[in-house]
Tab-separated table of N, CA and C in Angstrom:
chain	number	residue	atom	x	y	z
A	2	UNK	N	20.535	18.661	24.571
A	2	UNK	CA	19.766	17.809	23.687
A	2	UNK	C	18.421	18.360	23.899
A	3	UNK	N	17.815	18.853	22.621
A	3	UNK	CA	16.293	19.281	22.341
A	3	UNK	C	15.438	18.257	23.433
A	4	UNK	N	14.345	18.477	23.977
A	4	UNK	CA	13.307	17.733	24.666
A	4	UNK	C	12.495	16.761	23.432
A	5	UNK	N	12.603	17.311	22.698
A	5	UNK	CA	11.650	16.248	21.298
A	5	UNK	C	12.528	15.123	20.834
A	6	UNK	N	13.473	15.062	21.389
A	6	UNK	CA	14.205	13.932	21.025
A	6	UNK	C	14.143	12.964	22.124
A	7	UNK	N	13.561	12.860	23.446
A	7	UNK	CA	13.216	12.108	24.196
A	7	UNK	C	11.914	11.115	23.376
A	8	UNK	N	10.966	11.771	22.866
A	8	UNK	CA	10.125	10.904	22.202
A	8	UNK	C	11.038	9.950	21.218
A	9	UNK	N	11.699	10.630	20.330
A	9	UNK	CA	12.674	9.755	19.364
A	9	UNK	C	13.339	8.424	20.109
A	10	UNK	N	13.783	8.884	21.258
A	10	UNK	CA	14.695	7.285	21.806
A	10	UNK	C	13.648	6.751	22.594
A	11	UNK	N	12.764	7.160	23.220
A	11	UNK	CA	11.797	6.152	23.716
A	11	UNK	C	10.918	5.261	23.032
A	12	UNK	N	10.616	5.743	21.841
A	12	UNK	CA	10.120	5.002	20.631
A	12	UNK	C	11.385	3.810	19.988
A	13	UNK	N	12.667	4.426	19.901
A	13	UNK	CA	13.518	3.850	19.044
A	13	UNK	C	13.849	2.678	19.823
A	14	UNK	N	14.017	2.855	21.649
A	14	UNK	CA	14.276	1.642	22.461
A	14	UNK	C	13.245	1.006	22.615
A	15	UNK	N	12.060	1.234	22.563
A	15	UNK	CA	10.552	0.320	22.191
A	15	UNK	C	10.925	-0.982	20.878
A	16	UNK	N	10.988	0.088	19.354
A	16	UNK	CA	11.204	-0.853	18.475
A	16	UNK	C	12.188	-1.527	18.247
A	17	UNK	N	13.480	-1.128	18.997
A	17	UNK	CA	14.575	-2.474	18.918
A	17	UNK	C	14.315	-3.209	19.812
A	18	UNK	N	13.792	-3.333	20.791
A	18	UNK	CA	13.948	-4.169	21.526
A	18	UNK	C	12.770	-4.937	21.205
A	19	UNK	N	11.743	-4.450	20.840
A	19	UNK	CA	10.373	-5.334	20.616
A	19	UNK	C	10.777	-6.577	19.240
A	20	UNK	N	11.848	-5.787	18.243
A	20	UNK	CA	12.073	-6.535	17.330
A	20	UNK	C	13.201	-7.953	17.470
A	21	UNK	N	13.824	-7.526	18.744
A	21	UNK	CA	14.862	-8.693	19.036
A	21	UNK	C	13.839	-9.661	20.101
A	22	UNK	N	12.878	-9.146	20.833
A	22	UNK	CA	12.035	-9.915	21.510
A	22	UNK	C	11.260	-10.591	20.481
A	23	UNK	N	10.854	-10.497	19.308
A	23	UNK	CA	9.818	-11.057	18.564
A	23	UNK	C	10.591	-12.396	18.021
A	24	UNK	N	11.786	-11.727	17.423
A	24	UNK	CA	12.625	-13.058	17.113
A	24	UNK	C	12.930	-13.911	17.896
A	25	UNK	N	13.148	-13.909	19.224
A	25	UNK	CA	13.169	-14.956	19.967
A	25	UNK	C	11.773	-15.456	20.700
A	26	UNK	N	10.602	-15.022	20.156
A	26	UNK	CA	9.460	-15.446	20.686
A	26	UNK	C	8.258	-16.073	19.656
A	27	UNK	N	9.112	-15.911	18.425
A	27	UNK	CA	8.410	-16.268	17.082
A	27	UNK	C	7.408	-17.315	17.359
A	28	UNK	N	7.525	-18.721	17.831
A	28	UNK	CA	6.874	-19.739	18.457
A	28	UNK	C	5.808	-19.451	19.038
A	29	UNK	N	5.577	-18.323	19.491
A	29	UNK	CA	4.262	-17.745	20.560
A	29	UNK	C	3.297	-17.664	19.284
A	30	UNK	N	3.660	-17.147	18.062
A	30	UNK	CA	2.492	-16.560	16.916
A	30	UNK	C	1.978	-15.387	17.691
A	31	UNK	N	2.513	-14.182	18.427
A	31	UNK	CA	1.785	-13.069	19.163
A	31	UNK	C	2.634	-11.917	18.353
A	32	UNK	N	2.099	-10.896	18.193
A	32	UNK	CA	2.571	-9.310	17.566
A	32	UNK	C	2.814	-8.891	18.859
A	33	UNK	N	3.861	-7.703	18.706
A	33	UNK	CA	4.152	-6.915	19.663
A	33	UNK	C	2.830	-6.371	20.711
A	34	UNK	N	1.848	-5.800	20.259
A	34	UNK	CA	0.905	-5.315	21.111
A	34	UNK	C	0.190	-6.358	21.976
A	35	UNK	N	0.208	-7.500	21.176
A	35	UNK	CA	-0.079	-8.897	21.959
A	35	UNK	C	0.337	-9.249	23.135
A	36	UNK	N	2.007	-9.380	22.945
A	36	UNK	CA	2.780	-9.776	23.580
A	36	UNK	C	2.707	-8.663	24.861
A	37	UNK	N	2.510	-7.388	24.731
A	37	UNK	CA	2.230	-6.399	25.905
A	37	UNK	C	1.162	-6.508	26.463
A	38	UNK	N	0.003	-6.934	25.804
A	38	UNK	CA	-0.988	-7.366	26.586
A	38	UNK	C	-1.293	-8.549	27.475
A	39	UNK	N	-0.495	-9.728	27.107
A	39	UNK	CA	-0.078	-10.708	27.791
A	39	UNK	C	0.446	-10.378	29.180
A	40	UNK	N	1.621	-9.659	28.993
A	40	UNK	CA	2.508	-9.414	30.489
A	40	UNK	C	1.326	-8.418	31.048
A	41	UNK	N	0.387	-7.579	30.460
A	41	UNK	CA	-0.244	-6.526	31.175
A	41	UNK	C	-1.301	-7.270	32.323
A	42	UNK	N	-1.834	-8.223	31.603
A	42	UNK	CA	-2.932	-8.950	32.180
A	42	UNK	C	-2.231	-9.647	33.373
A	43	UNK	N	-1.114	-10.782	32.908
A	43	UNK	CA	-0.502	-11.287	33.772
A	43	UNK	C	-0.213	-10.521	35.539
A	44	UNK	N	-0.136	-9.435	35.086
A	44	UNK	CA	0.212	-8.118	35.850
A	44	UNK	C	-0.929	-7.849	36.839
A	45	UNK	N	-2.002	-7.568	35.903
A	45	UNK	CA	-3.277	-7.230	36.236
A	45	UNK	C	-4.250	-7.988	36.113
A	46	UNK	N	-4.476	-8.950	36.763
A	46	UNK	CA	-5.645	-10.262	36.351
A	46	UNK	C	-7.029	-9.595	36.924
A	47	UNK	N	-8.126	-9.968	35.979
A	47	UNK	CA	-9.638	-9.901	35.983
A	47	UNK	C	-9.769	-8.399	35.890
A	48	UNK	N	-9.022	-7.562	35.310
A	48	UNK	CA	-9.546	-6.355	34.973
A	48	UNK	C	-10.943	-6.174	33.946
A	49	UNK	N	-11.792	-5.372	33.778
A	49	UNK	CA	-12.328	-5.242	32.497
A	49	UNK	C	-11.775	-4.766	31.528
A	50	UNK	N	-12.357	-4.960	30.249
A	50	UNK	CA	-11.188	-4.308	28.956
A	50	UNK	C	-11.351	-2.670	28.961
A	51	UNK	N	-12.592	-2.104	29.450
A	51	UNK	CA	-12.137	-0.570	29.412
A	51	UNK	C	-10.926	-0.204	30.613
A	52	UNK	N	-10.703	-0.873	31.500
A	52	UNK	CA	-9.688	-0.300	32.666
A	52	UNK	C	-8.566	-0.964	31.967
A	53	UNK	N	-8.631	-1.732	31.302
A	53	UNK	CA	-7.051	-2.523	30.148
A	53	UNK	C	-6.595	-1.227	29.211
A	54	UNK	N	-7.773	-1.006	28.646
A	54	UNK	CA	-7.703	0.133	27.478
A	54	UNK	C	-7.325	1.225	27.762
A	55	UNK	N	-7.582	1.760	29.196
A	55	UNK	CA	-7.360	2.889	29.674
A	55	UNK	C	-6.080	2.625	30.021
A	56	UNK	N	-5.573	1.782	31.096
A	56	UNK	CA	-4.213	1.704	31.548
A	56	UNK	C	-2.887	1.553	30.814
A	57	UNK	N	-3.535	0.652	29.418
A	57	UNK	CA	-2.371	0.362	28.652
A	57	UNK	C	-1.978	1.652	27.378
A	58	UNK	N	-3.229	2.511	27.599
A	58	UNK	CA	-3.369	3.552	26.449
A	58	UNK	C	-3.501	3.212	25.177
A	59	UNK	N	-4.379	2.285	24.886
A	59	UNK	CA	-4.675	1.271	23.927
A	59	UNK	C	-6.233	1.804	23.459
A	60	UNK	N	-6.276	2.118	22.221
A	60	UNK	CA	-8.146	2.259	21.401
A	60	UNK	C	-8.646	1.111	21.489
A	61	UNK	N	-9.718	0.958	22.306
A	61	UNK	CA	-10.634	0.060	22.854
A	61	UNK	C	-11.277	-0.963	21.266
A	62	UNK	N	-10.905	-0.451	20.487
A	62	UNK	CA	-11.547	-1.438	19.218
A	62	UNK	C	-10.194	-2.100	18.735
A	63	UNK	N	-8.934	-1.462	18.885
A	63	UNK	CA	-7.808	-2.333	18.927
A	63	UNK	C	-7.295	-3.455	19.551
A	64	UNK	N	-7.986	-3.017	21.278
A	64	UNK	CA	-7.833	-3.944	22.321
A	64	UNK	C	-8.731	-4.891	21.991
A	65	UNK	N	-9.905	-4.537	21.656
A	65	UNK	CA	-10.901	-5.671	21.461
A	65	UNK	C	-10.713	-7.024	20.388
A	66	UNK	N	-10.019	-6.153	19.244
A	66	UNK	CA	-9.463	-7.217	18.319
A	66	UNK	C	-8.255	-8.124	18.845
A	67	UNK	N	-7.487	-7.611	19.522
A	67	UNK	CA	-6.215	-8.293	20.198
A	67	UNK	C	-6.747	-9.199	21.043
A	68	UNK	N	-7.815	-8.731	21.935
A	68	UNK	CA	-8.242	-9.918	23.067
A	68	UNK	C	-9.039	-11.037	22.042
A	69	UNK	N	-9.724	-10.940	21.045
A	69	UNK	CA	-10.329	-11.854	20.107
A	69	UNK	C	-9.518	-13.132	19.758
A	70	UNK	N	-8.278	-12.309	19.262
A	70	UNK	CA	-7.254	-13.224	18.785
A	70	UNK	C	-6.575	-13.696	19.928
A	71	UNK	N	-6.381	-13.407	20.805
A	71	UNK	CA	-5.504	-14.276	21.952
A	71	UNK	C	-6.638	-15.004	22.740
A	72	UNK	N	-8.020	-14.863	22.525
A	72	UNK	CA	-8.971	-15.835	22.829
A	72	UNK	C	-9.304	-17.066	22.296
A	73	UNK	N	-9.132	-16.890	20.711
A	73	UNK	CA	-8.931	-17.542	19.868
A	73	UNK	C	-7.705	-18.784	20.202
A	74	UNK	N	-6.739	-17.968	20.404
A	74	UNK	CA	-5.530	-18.738	20.922
A	74	UNK	C	-5.367	-19.656	22.014
A	75	UNK	N	-6.753	-19.348	22.782
A	75	UNK	CA	-6.834	-19.796	23.651
A	75	UNK	C	-5.750	-19.539	25.210
A	76	UNK	N	-5.215	-18.360	24.814
A	76	UNK	CA	-4.266	-17.895	25.985
A	76	UNK	C	-4.737	-16.540	26.598
A	77	UNK	N	-6.256	-16.465	26.521
A	77	UNK	CA	-6.781	-15.422	27.636
A	77	UNK	C	-8.197	-15.649	27.291
A	78	UNK	N	-9.025	-15.385	28.520
A	78	UNK	CA	-10.575	-15.509	28.654
A	78	UNK	C	-11.243	-14.439	28.836
A	79	UNK	N	-12.433	-14.445	28.346
A	79	UNK	CA	-13.210	-12.899	28.599
A	79	UNK	C	-14.436	-13.735	29.239
A	80	UNK	N	-14.698	-13.162	30.480
A	80	UNK	CA	-15.787	-13.386	31.190
A	80	UNK	C	-17.016	-12.411	31.609
A	81	UNK	N	-17.993	-12.320	31.424
A	81	UNK	CA	-18.971	-11.589	31.882
A	81	UNK	C	-18.676	-11.424	33.436
A	82	UNK	N	-18.955	-10.231	33.592
A	82	UNK	CA	-18.639	-9.793	35.116
A	82	UNK	C	-19.953	-9.924	35.451
A	83	UNK	N	-19.844	-10.287	36.957
A	83	UNK	CA	-21.068	-10.791	37.765
A	83	UNK	C	-21.988	-9.714	38.133
A	84	UNK	N	-21.583	-8.678	38.058
A	84	UNK	CA	-22.349	-7.458	38.498
A	84	UNK	C	-23.061	-6.654	37.200
A	85	UNK	N	-22.164	-6.336	36.642
A	85	UNK	CA	-22.717	-6.135	34.885
A	85	UNK	C	-22.238	-6.441	33.698
A	86	UNK	N	-23.547	-7.393	33.242
A	86	UNK	CA	-22.959	-8.569	32.241
A	86	UNK	C	-22.541	-7.732	30.811
A	87	UNK	N	-22.545	-6.311	30.765
A	87	UNK	CA	-22.031	-5.738	29.500
A	87	UNK	C	-20.912	-5.671	29.882
A	88	UNK	N	-20.125	-5.982	30.618
A	88	UNK	CA	-18.452	-5.752	30.413
A	88	UNK	C	-18.005	-7.187	30.853
A	89	UNK	N	-16.534	-7.588	30.234
A	89	UNK	CA	-15.902	-8.634	30.390
A	89	UNK	C	-14.723	-8.455	31.149
A	90	UNK	N	-14.608	-9.548	32.187
A	90	UNK	CA	-13.198	-9.406	32.609
A	90	UNK	C	-12.235	-10.261	32.127
A	91	UNK	N	-11.038	-10.028	32.116
A	91	UNK	CA	-9.997	-10.451	31.178
A	91	UNK	C	-9.098	-11.588	32.317
A	92	UNK	N	-8.819	-12.402	31.680
A	92	UNK	CA	-7.783	-13.445	32.762
A	92	UNK	C	-7.070	-14.068	31.666
A	93	UNK	N	-5.695	-14.675	32.172
A	93	UNK	CA	-4.781	-15.443	31.399
A	93	UNK	C	-5.498	-17.239	31.429
A	94	UNK	N	-5.288	-17.848	30.437
A	94	UNK	CA	-5.651	-19.067	30.696
A	94	UNK	C	-4.295	-19.928	30.860
A	95	UNK	N	-4.242	-21.249	31.499
A	95	UNK	CA	-2.580	-21.474	31.402
A	95	UNK	C	-1.802	-21.474	30.541
A	96	UNK	N	-2.366	-21.602	29.352
A	96	UNK	CA	-1.085	-21.446	28.251
A	96	UNK	C	-0.986	-20.331	28.289
A	97	UNK	N	-1.643	-18.971	28.618
A	97	UNK	CA	-1.548	-17.885	28.519
A	97	UNK	C	-0.308	-17.295	29.500
A	98	UNK	N	-0.582	-17.936	30.850
A	98	UNK	CA	0.638	-17.627	32.015
A	98	UNK	C	1.773	-18.325	31.620
A	99	UNK	N	1.622	-19.321	30.850
A	99	UNK	CA	2.735	-20.157	30.347
A	99	UNK	C	3.589	-18.897	28.981
A	100	UNK	N	2.683	-18.791	28.423
A	100	UNK	CA	3.131	-17.620	27.230
A	100	UNK	C	4.102	-16.268	27.778
A	101	UNK	N	2.993	-15.550	28.843
A	101	UNK	CA	3.515	-14.397	29.506
A	101	UNK	C	4.717	-14.831	30.428
A	102	UNK	N	4.811	-15.757	30.921
A	102	UNK	CA	6.264	-16.294	31.988
A	102	UNK	C	7.401	-16.341	30.442
A	103	UNK	N	6.886	-16.893	29.651
A	103	UNK	CA	8.132	-16.897	28.458
A	103	UNK	C	8.574	-15.833	27.973
A	104	UNK	N	7.743	-14.995	27.710
A	104	UNK	CA	7.869	-13.239	27.454
A	104	UNK	C	8.917	-12.666	28.516
A	105	UNK	N	8.399	-12.991	29.798
A	105	UNK	CA	9.000	-12.244	30.872
A	105	UNK	C	10.305	-12.690	30.974
A	106	UNK	N	10.425	-13.859	30.696
A	106	UNK	CA	11.905	-14.423	30.829
A	106	UNK	C	12.720	-13.873	29.664
A	107	UNK	N	11.843	-13.715	28.423
A	107	UNK	CA	13.004	-13.477	27.024
A	107	UNK	C	13.034	-11.876	27.318
A	108	UNK	N	12.315	-11.046	27.951
A	108	UNK	CA	12.554	-9.465	28.381
A	108	UNK	C	13.499	-8.928	29.204
A	109	UNK	N	13.810	-10.269	30.591
A	109	UNK	CA	14.427	-10.135	31.374
A	109	UNK	C	15.794	-10.478	31.322
A	110	UNK	N	16.159	-11.460	30.198
A	110	UNK	CA	17.087	-11.636	29.789
A	110	UNK	C	17.954	-10.698	28.677
A	111	UNK	N	16.951	-10.279	27.780
A	111	UNK	CA	17.398	-9.422	26.817
A	111	UNK	C	17.965	-8.048	27.637
A	112	UNK	N	17.184	-7.590	28.574
A	112	UNK	CA	17.843	-6.305	29.062
A	112	UNK	C	19.253	-6.427	30.185
A	113	UNK	N	18.923	-8.043	30.727
A	113	UNK	CA	20.297	-8.208	31.522
A	113	UNK	C	21.366	-8.169	30.628
A	114	UNK	N	20.961	-8.599	29.603
A	114	UNK	CA	22.455	-8.439	28.514
A	114	UNK	C	22.388	-7.618	28.109
A	115	UNK	N	21.575	-6.508	28.044
A	115	UNK	CA	22.123	-5.134	27.182
A	115	UNK	C	22.702	-4.722	28.806
A	116	UNK	N	22.501	-4.490	29.661
A	116	UNK	CA	23.030	-3.729	30.677
A	116	UNK	C	24.437	-4.457	30.880
A	117	UNK	N	24.618	-5.700	30.978
A	117	UNK	CA	25.887	-6.269	31.208
A	117	UNK	C	27.026	-5.646	29.781
A	118	UNK	N	26.386	-5.464	28.676
A	118	UNK	CA	26.821	-4.958	27.479
A	118	UNK	C	27.449	-3.755	27.754
A	119	UNK	N	26.525	-3.110	28.479
A	119	UNK	CA	26.496	-1.465	28.707
A	119	UNK	C	26.785	-0.900	30.177
A	120	UNK	N	28.033	-1.109	31.006
A	120	UNK	CA	27.980	-1.168	32.271
A	120	UNK	C	27.631	0.503	32.542
A	121	UNK	N	28.230	1.288	31.598
A	121	UNK	CA	28.353	2.763	31.753
A	121	UNK	C	26.849	3.458	31.990
A	122	UNK	N	25.627	2.504	31.978
A	122	UNK	CA	24.425	3.018	32.194
A	122	UNK	C	24.024	2.405	33.791
A	123	UNK	N	23.547	3.062	34.418
A	123	UNK	CA	23.154	2.481	35.395
A	123	UNK	C	21.934	2.327	35.354
A	124	UNK	N	21.574	0.767	35.592
A	124	UNK	CA	20.339	0.231	35.329
A	124	UNK	C	19.011	0.699	36.211
A	125	UNK	N	19.850	0.549	37.870
A	125	UNK	CA	18.784	1.018	38.761
A	125	UNK	C	18.232	2.769	38.622
A	126	UNK	N	19.324	3.608	38.242
A	126	UNK	CA	18.655	4.762	37.898
A	126	UNK	C	17.689	5.071	36.615
A	127	UNK	N	18.490	4.335	35.459
A	127	UNK	CA	17.453	4.322	34.525
A	127	UNK	C	16.140	3.372	34.808
A	128	UNK	N	16.104	2.331	35.288
A	128	UNK	CA	14.677	1.800	35.408
A	128	UNK	C	14.128	2.643	36.473
A	129	UNK	N	14.295	3.288	37.712
A	129	UNK	CA	13.934	4.262	38.331
A	129	UNK	C	13.370	5.594	37.980
A	130	UNK	N	13.934	6.252	37.055
A	130	UNK	CA	13.595	7.016	36.343
A	130	UNK	C	12.440	6.639	35.125
A	131	UNK	N	12.724	5.829	34.604
A	131	UNK	CA	11.654	5.239	33.342
A	131	UNK	C	10.286	5.167	34.524
A	132	UNK	N	10.268	4.295	35.294
A	132	UNK	CA	9.210	4.069	36.050
A	132	UNK	C	8.329	5.564	36.595
A	133	UNK	N	9.245	6.132	37.048
A	133	UNK	CA	8.773	7.851	37.442
A	133	UNK	C	7.794	8.412	36.226
A	134	UNK	N	8.777	8.733	34.978
A	134	UNK	CA	7.905	8.647	34.249
A	134	UNK	C	6.706	8.463	33.613
A	135	UNK	N	6.669	7.130	33.727
A	135	UNK	CA	5.324	6.398	33.237
A	135	UNK	C	4.366	6.360	34.365
A	136	UNK	N	4.682	6.501	35.970
A	136	UNK	CA	3.473	6.805	36.803
A	136	UNK	C	3.205	8.009	36.926
A	137	UNK	N	4.309	9.179	36.391
A	137	UNK	CA	3.606	10.472	36.206
A	137	UNK	C	2.441	10.758	35.249
A	138	UNK	N	2.815	9.848	34.059
A	138	UNK	CA	1.777	9.869	32.991
A	138	UNK	C	0.585	9.589	33.186
A	139	UNK	N	0.278	8.101	33.932
A	139	UNK	CA	-0.752	7.461	34.123
A	139	UNK	C	-1.394	8.464	35.285
A	140	UNK	N	-0.847	9.051	36.335
A	140	UNK	CA	-1.464	10.165	36.890
A	140	UNK	C	-2.191	11.214	36.482
A	141	UNK	N	-1.590	11.817	35.169
A	141	UNK	CA	-2.258	12.826	34.720
A	141	UNK	C	-3.725	12.255	33.878
A	142	UNK	N	-3.443	11.352	33.867
A	142	UNK	CA	-4.902	10.474	33.237
A	142	UNK	C	-5.940	10.805	34.112
A	143	UNK	N	-5.968	10.586	35.557
A	143	UNK	CA	-6.847	10.433	36.652
A	143	UNK	C	-7.665	11.783	37.061
């Protein structure tokens, strides 16, 4: 397999899973990047916007747009940092926590179903390798 196919596979997995997730969470009125953002904030509360943009590899202006939308939906709060008023700390509201938990449950169910339907794929090995790739990419930015 040519190495350039890895990007195609990763992108295809993401698009396919997101399409199915979005169908299951249609009532939340959030787009794919916004759902990723809610889960990221759920796992990483109280970061500043710049840290979120860097860690999620999102353009800061697109992040600001998505945070505005989520703030209007009362899913996130943007609070001025106590030491540097120029930056905002980002947290989920109680409604945001419920939305993130629903997203998390939906994703867990989807992946559980996928691995049940495909026992030929070693879930642990697949997960471990993806995590190693992700962490290696995160470490190259530092």
